Amino acid sequence: MIIENIEKIYSTSTEKVIGITNFSYSFEKGKFYAIMGHSGSGKSTLIRILGLMDNATSGKYVINGKDVSKLSDKELSNIRMENIGFIFQDYYLDQNLKAYENVMLPMLINKKIDRSDRKNKAIDLLNNIGLGDRVNHYPKELSGGEQQRVCITRALANNPDYLLGDEPTGNLDEENEIKVLETLKNLSLNGKCVIVVSHSNEVKNYADEVLFIKNGKLVVENEGN
Ligand SMILES: Nc1ncnc2c1ncn2[C@@H]1O[C@H](COP(=O)(O)OP(=O)(O)O)[C@@H](O)[C@H]1O
Ligand SMILES: [Mg+2]
């Protein structure tokens, strides 16, 4: 994915708030990116735009060679379904569904996965991530780190190229944070593009590239900061 001079202005009833200004970067598959910044610096704004959950006010965003501004709603939702997995700080797992059923959820709208294959596929993915002995557990029967790994597994359900996380280790203790970061690192080594926005310094230790949002600018570590 490539962003060029992406800007986001939020218009509230009383004022205009700058979310991010003129961010440019190119994110490649097979790499782990950490984007750091203080609270309010625009991390969530950026990751939501990259995840096609929100539009930039101006600038260009190209994903898989396609200019996002030129895509129809249907094309956008297809890219969202097939190419982007999203991981949230608060997991957002369905409490009434078992781990494997949560992982199956994104498959339900994917016509390319046979109905009869979904359950086995979900269980395979949970096995791969080291949760083979937790497939039938409900979220409340799992630790925070396990819940986040179920969330990562759910994000992988449709085998996306891009895995995006908004403070994915924000609710975890150090031990579980490391487990989750190791999982994300392995996924990048297996070819995914992993982008994590965070204010946790631990994330930097796993990243191939570290970016900072500083004074409203997106800057690469060691380059002018
Ligand atoms: N929906 C919104 N409406 C108005 N302002 C917003 C909205 N979302 C975020 N902002 C503002 O945009 C800036 C960046 O916010 P955000 O991307 O959430 O930062 P971070 O995730 O780094 O804490 C902040 O000044 C915030 O108040
Ligand atoms: Mg945020």
CSV table of C-alpha atoms and ligand atoms in Angstrom, one decimal:
chain,number,residue,atom,x,y,z
A,1,MET,CA,0.0,0.0,0.0
A,2,ILE,CA,1.2,3.5,-0.9
A,3,ILE,CA,0.0,6.7,0.7
A,4,GLU,CA,0.9,10.1,-0.8
A,5,ASN,CA,0.2,13.4,1.0
A,6,ILE,CA,-2.7,11.8,2.9
A,7,GLU,CA,-4.6,14.3,5.1
A,8,LYS,CA,-7.6,14.0,7.4
A,9,ILE,CA,-9.6,16.9,8.7
A,10,TYR,CA,-12.5,16.1,11.0
A,11,SER,CA,-15.3,18.6,10.8
A,12,THR,CA,-17.3,18.9,14.0
A,13,SER,CA,-20.3,21.2,14.4
A,14,THR,CA,-18.0,23.9,15.9
A,15,GLU,CA,-14.6,23.4,14.4
A,16,LYS,CA,-12.3,21.6,12.1
A,17,VAL,CA,-9.8,19.2,13.7
A,18,ILE,CA,-6.7,18.0,12.0
A,19,GLY,CA,-6.4,14.3,12.3
A,20,ILE,CA,-3.2,13.8,10.2
A,21,THR,CA,-1.4,16.0,7.7
A,22,ASN,CA,0.5,15.1,4.5
A,23,PHE,CA,1.6,11.6,5.4
A,24,SER,CA,3.4,9.7,2.6
A,25,TYR,CA,4.9,6.2,2.8
A,26,SER,CA,5.0,2.9,1.0
A,27,PHE,CA,4.3,-0.3,2.9
A,28,GLU,CA,5.5,-3.7,1.5
A,29,LYS,CA,4.4,-7.2,2.0
A,30,GLY,CA,6.7,-9.3,4.2
A,31,LYS,CA,7.6,-6.5,6.5
A,32,PHE,CA,6.5,-5.5,10.0
A,33,TYR,CA,6.0,-1.7,10.5
A,34,ALA,CA,5.7,0.0,13.9
A,35,ILE,CA,4.1,3.5,13.8
A,36,MET,CA,4.7,5.3,17.1
A,37,GLY,CA,3.2,8.5,18.4
A,38,HIS,CA,1.7,10.1,21.5
A,39,SER,CA,-2.0,10.0,22.3
A,40,GLY,CA,-3.9,12.3,19.8
A,41,SER,CA,-1.1,12.3,17.2
A,42,GLY,CA,-3.2,10.6,14.6
A,43,LYS,CA,-2.3,6.9,14.9
A,44,SER,CA,-5.9,5.6,14.9
A,45,THR,CA,-6.8,8.0,12.1
A,46,LEU,CA,-4.0,6.7,9.9
A,47,ILE,CA,-4.7,3.0,10.6
A,48,ARG,CA,-8.4,3.5,9.9
A,49,ILE,CA,-7.6,5.1,6.6
A,50,LEU,CA,-5.2,2.3,5.7
A,51,GLY,CA,-7.8,-0.3,6.7
A,52,LEU,CA,-10.5,1.4,4.5
A,53,MET,CA,-12.6,2.1,7.5
A,54,ASP,CA,-12.5,5.8,6.9
A,55,ASN,CA,-11.6,8.1,4.0
A,56,ALA,CA,-8.8,10.6,3.8
A,57,THR,CA,-9.9,14.2,3.2
A,58,SER,CA,-7.2,14.6,0.5
A,59,GLY,CA,-4.2,12.8,-0.9
A,60,LYS,CA,-3.8,9.5,-2.7
A,61,TYR,CA,-4.0,6.0,-1.4
A,62,VAL,CA,-3.1,3.1,-3.6
A,63,ILE,CA,-3.7,-0.5,-2.5
A,64,ASN,CA,-2.7,-3.5,-4.7
A,65,GLY,CA,-2.1,-1.1,-7.6
A,66,LYS,CA,-5.6,0.4,-7.3
A,67,ASP,CA,-6.3,4.1,-6.4
A,68,VAL,CA,-8.8,3.8,-3.6
A,69,SER,CA,-10.6,7.1,-4.6
A,70,LYS,CA,-11.5,5.5,-7.9
A,71,LEU,CA,-13.1,2.3,-6.5
A,72,SER,CA,-16.8,1.6,-6.1
A,73,ASP,CA,-18.3,0.7,-2.8
A,74,LYS,CA,-18.5,-2.9,-3.8
A,75,GLU,CA,-14.8,-3.0,-4.9
A,76,LEU,CA,-13.8,-1.4,-1.6
A,77,SER,CA,-15.8,-3.9,0.5
A,78,ASN,CA,-14.2,-6.7,-1.5
A,79,ILE,CA,-10.7,-5.4,-0.8
A,80,ARG,CA,-11.6,-4.9,2.8
A,81,MET,CA,-12.8,-8.5,3.0
A,82,GLU,CA,-10.1,-10.2,1.1
A,83,ASN,CA,-7.0,-8.1,1.6
A,84,ILE,CA,-7.2,-6.5,5.0
A,85,GLY,CA,-7.3,-8.0,8.5
A,86,PHE,CA,-7.8,-5.7,11.4
A,87,ILE,CA,-6.8,-6.2,15.1
A,88,PHE,CA,-8.3,-4.0,17.8
A,89,GLN,CA,-7.0,-3.1,21.3
A,90,ASP,CA,-10.3,-4.4,22.8
A,91,TYR,CA,-10.5,-7.6,20.7
A,92,TYR,CA,-14.2,-7.2,19.9
A,93,LEU,CA,-14.8,-11.0,20.0
A,94,ASP,CA,-18.4,-12.2,20.1
A,95,GLN,CA,-18.8,-13.4,23.7
A,96,ASN,CA,-21.5,-15.9,22.7
A,97,LEU,CA,-19.3,-17.7,20.2
A,98,LYS,CA,-16.5,-20.2,20.7
A,99,ALA,CA,-13.0,-19.3,19.5
A,100,TYR,CA,-13.4,-21.2,16.2
A,101,GLU,CA,-16.8,-19.7,15.6
A,102,ASN,CA,-15.4,-16.2,16.1
A,103,VAL,CA,-12.7,-17.0,13.5
A,104,MET,CA,-15.4,-18.3,11.1
A,105,LEU,CA,-17.2,-14.9,11.1
A,106,PRO,CA,-15.3,-13.2,8.3
A,107,MET,CA,-15.6,-16.3,6.2
A,108,LEU,CA,-19.4,-16.1,6.2
A,109,ILE,CA,-19.4,-13.2,3.7
A,110,ASN,CA,-16.6,-14.8,1.5
A,111,LYS,CA,-18.2,-16.8,-1.3
A,112,LYS,CA,-14.8,-18.2,-2.2
A,113,ILE,CA,-14.7,-20.4,0.9
A,114,ASP,CA,-17.1,-23.3,0.8
A,115,ARG,CA,-19.6,-23.4,3.6
A,116,SER,CA,-18.5,-27.0,4.5
A,117,ASP,CA,-14.8,-26.0,4.7
A,118,ARG,CA,-15.2,-23.0,7.1
A,119,LYS,CA,-15.1,-24.9,10.4
A,120,ASN,CA,-12.0,-26.9,9.5
A,121,LYS,CA,-10.3,-23.9,8.1
A,122,ALA,CA,-10.9,-21.9,11.4
A,123,ILE,CA,-9.6,-24.8,13.5
A,124,ASP,CA,-6.5,-25.1,11.2
A,125,LEU,CA,-5.8,-21.4,11.6
A,126,LEU,CA,-6.1,-21.6,15.4
A,127,ASN,CA,-3.8,-24.6,15.4
A,128,ASN,CA,-1.2,-22.6,13.4
A,129,ILE,CA,-1.3,-19.8,15.9
A,130,GLY,CA,-0.8,-22.2,18.8
A,131,LEU,CA,-4.4,-22.2,20.1
A,132,GLY,CA,-5.3,-25.7,19.0
A,133,ASP,CA,-6.3,-26.6,22.5
A,134,ARG,CA,-8.6,-23.6,22.9
A,135,VAL,CA,-10.9,-23.9,19.8
A,136,ASN,CA,-14.0,-24.7,21.8
A,137,HIS,CA,-13.4,-22.0,24.5
A,138,TYR,CA,-15.6,-18.9,24.8
A,139,PRO,CA,-13.7,-15.6,25.0
A,140,LYS,CA,-14.4,-15.3,28.8
A,141,GLU,CA,-12.6,-18.6,29.2
A,142,LEU,CA,-9.4,-17.2,27.6
A,143,SER,CA,-6.6,-15.0,28.9
A,144,GLY,CA,-6.2,-11.5,27.3
A,145,GLY,CA,-3.3,-12.7,25.2
A,146,GLU,CA,-5.2,-15.7,24.0
A,147,GLN,CA,-8.2,-13.5,23.1
A,148,GLN,CA,-6.0,-11.2,21.1
A,149,ARG,CA,-4.5,-14.2,19.3
A,150,VAL,CA,-8.1,-15.4,18.5
A,151,CYS,CA,-8.6,-11.8,17.2
A,152,ILE,CA,-5.5,-12.2,15.0
A,153,THR,CA,-6.7,-15.5,13.8
A,154,ARG,CA,-10.1,-14.0,12.9
A,155,ALA,CA,-8.2,-11.3,11.0
A,156,LEU,CA,-6.5,-14.0,9.0
A,157,ALA,CA,-9.7,-15.9,8.2
A,158,ASN,CA,-9.8,-14.7,4.5
A,159,ASN,CA,-6.0,-14.8,4.1
A,160,PRO,CA,-5.4,-11.0,3.7
A,161,ASP,CA,-2.1,-9.6,2.6
A,162,TYR,CA,-2.3,-6.8,5.1
A,163,LEU,CA,-2.7,-7.1,8.9
A,164,LEU,CA,-3.4,-3.8,10.6
A,165,GLY,CA,-3.4,-3.3,14.4
A,166,ASP,CA,-4.5,-0.3,16.4
A,167,GLU,CA,-2.7,-0.6,19.8
A,168,PRO,CA,-3.2,-4.4,19.6
A,169,THR,CA,-1.1,-5.0,22.8
A,170,GLY,CA,-2.6,-2.0,24.7
A,171,ASN,CA,-4.5,-4.2,27.2
A,172,LEU,CA,-1.9,-6.9,27.7
A,173,ASP,CA,0.8,-7.6,30.3
A,174,GLU,CA,4.4,-7.8,29.1
A,175,GLU,CA,4.4,-11.6,28.8
A,176,ASN,CA,1.3,-11.7,26.6
A,177,GLU,CA,2.4,-8.6,24.7
A,178,ILE,CA,5.6,-10.5,23.7
A,179,LYS,CA,3.6,-13.5,22.6
A,180,VAL,CA,1.3,-11.4,20.4
A,181,LEU,CA,4.2,-9.5,18.9
A,182,GLU,CA,6.0,-12.8,18.2
A,183,THR,CA,2.9,-14.0,16.4
A,184,LEU,CA,2.7,-10.9,14.3
A,185,LYS,CA,6.4,-11.0,13.5
A,186,ASN,CA,6.1,-14.6,12.3
A,187,LEU,CA,3.2,-13.6,10.1
A,188,SER,CA,5.3,-10.9,8.5
A,189,LEU,CA,8.1,-13.4,8.0
A,190,ASN,CA,5.6,-15.5,6.1
A,191,GLY,CA,4.8,-12.7,3.7
A,192,LYS,CA,2.1,-10.6,5.3
A,193,CYS,CA,2.5,-6.8,5.6
A,194,VAL,CA,2.0,-6.1,9.3
A,195,ILE,CA,1.4,-2.5,10.4
A,196,VAL,CA,0.9,-1.8,14.1
A,197,VAL,CA,0.3,1.7,15.5
A,198,SER,CA,1.2,1.8,19.2
A,199,HIS,CA,2.7,3.9,21.9
A,200,SER,CA,4.3,0.8,23.4
A,201,ASN,CA,8.1,0.7,23.0
A,202,GLU,CA,8.2,-3.1,22.9
A,203,VAL,CA,6.7,-3.0,19.4
A,204,LYS,CA,9.8,-1.3,18.1
A,205,ASN,CA,11.9,-4.4,18.9
A,206,TYR,CA,9.9,-6.5,16.4
A,207,ALA,CA,9.6,-4.0,13.6
A,208,ASP,CA,11.6,-4.0,10.4
A,209,GLU,CA,10.8,-0.3,10.1
A,210,VAL,CA,9.9,2.2,12.8
A,211,LEU,CA,8.0,5.3,12.0
A,212,PHE,CA,7.0,8.2,14.3
A,213,ILE,CA,4.3,10.7,14.1
A,214,LYS,CA,6.0,13.8,15.4
A,215,ASN,CA,4.8,17.4,15.2
A,216,GLY,CA,2.1,16.3,12.8
A,217,LYS,CA,4.6,14.6,10.4
A,218,LEU,CA,5.2,11.0,9.7
A,219,VAL,CA,8.9,10.4,9.9
A,220,VAL,CA,11.3,7.4,9.7
A,221,GLU,CA,13.5,6.7,12.7
A,222,ASN,CA,17.0,8.1,12.3
A,223,GLU,CA,15.9,10.4,9.5
A,224,GLY,CA,15.7,13.9,10.9
A,225,ASN,CA,14.2,13.1,14.2
B,1,LIG,N1,-14.2,11.5,14.9
B,1,LIG,C1,-13.4,12.6,15.2
B,1,LIG,N2,-13.9,13.8,15.2
B,1,LIG,C2,-13.2,14.9,15.5
B,1,LIG,N3,-11.9,14.8,15.8
B,1,LIG,C3,-11.3,13.6,15.9
B,1,LIG,C4,-12.1,12.4,15.5
B,1,LIG,N4,-11.2,11.3,15.6
B,1,LIG,C5,-10.0,11.8,16.0
B,1,LIG,N5,-10.1,13.2,16.1
B,1,LIG,C6,-8.9,14.1,16.5
B,1,LIG,O1,-7.9,13.8,15.6
B,1,LIG,C7,-6.6,13.8,16.3
B,1,LIG,C8,-6.0,12.4,16.1
B,1,LIG,O2,-6.7,11.4,16.8
B,1,LIG,P1,-6.4,9.9,16.8
B,1,LIG,O3,-6.1,9.5,15.4
B,1,LIG,O4,-7.5,9.2,17.5
B,1,LIG,O5,-5.0,9.8,17.6
B,1,LIG,P2,-4.3,8.6,18.4
B,1,LIG,O6,-4.9,7.3,17.9
B,1,LIG,O7,-2.8,8.8,18.0
B,1,LIG,O8,-4.5,8.9,19.8
B,1,LIG,C9,-6.9,14.1,17.7
B,1,LIG,O9,-6.7,15.5,17.9
B,1,LIG,C10,-8.4,13.8,17.9
B,1,LIG,O10,-9.0,14.6,18.8
B,2,MG,MG,-5.8,5.8,18.9
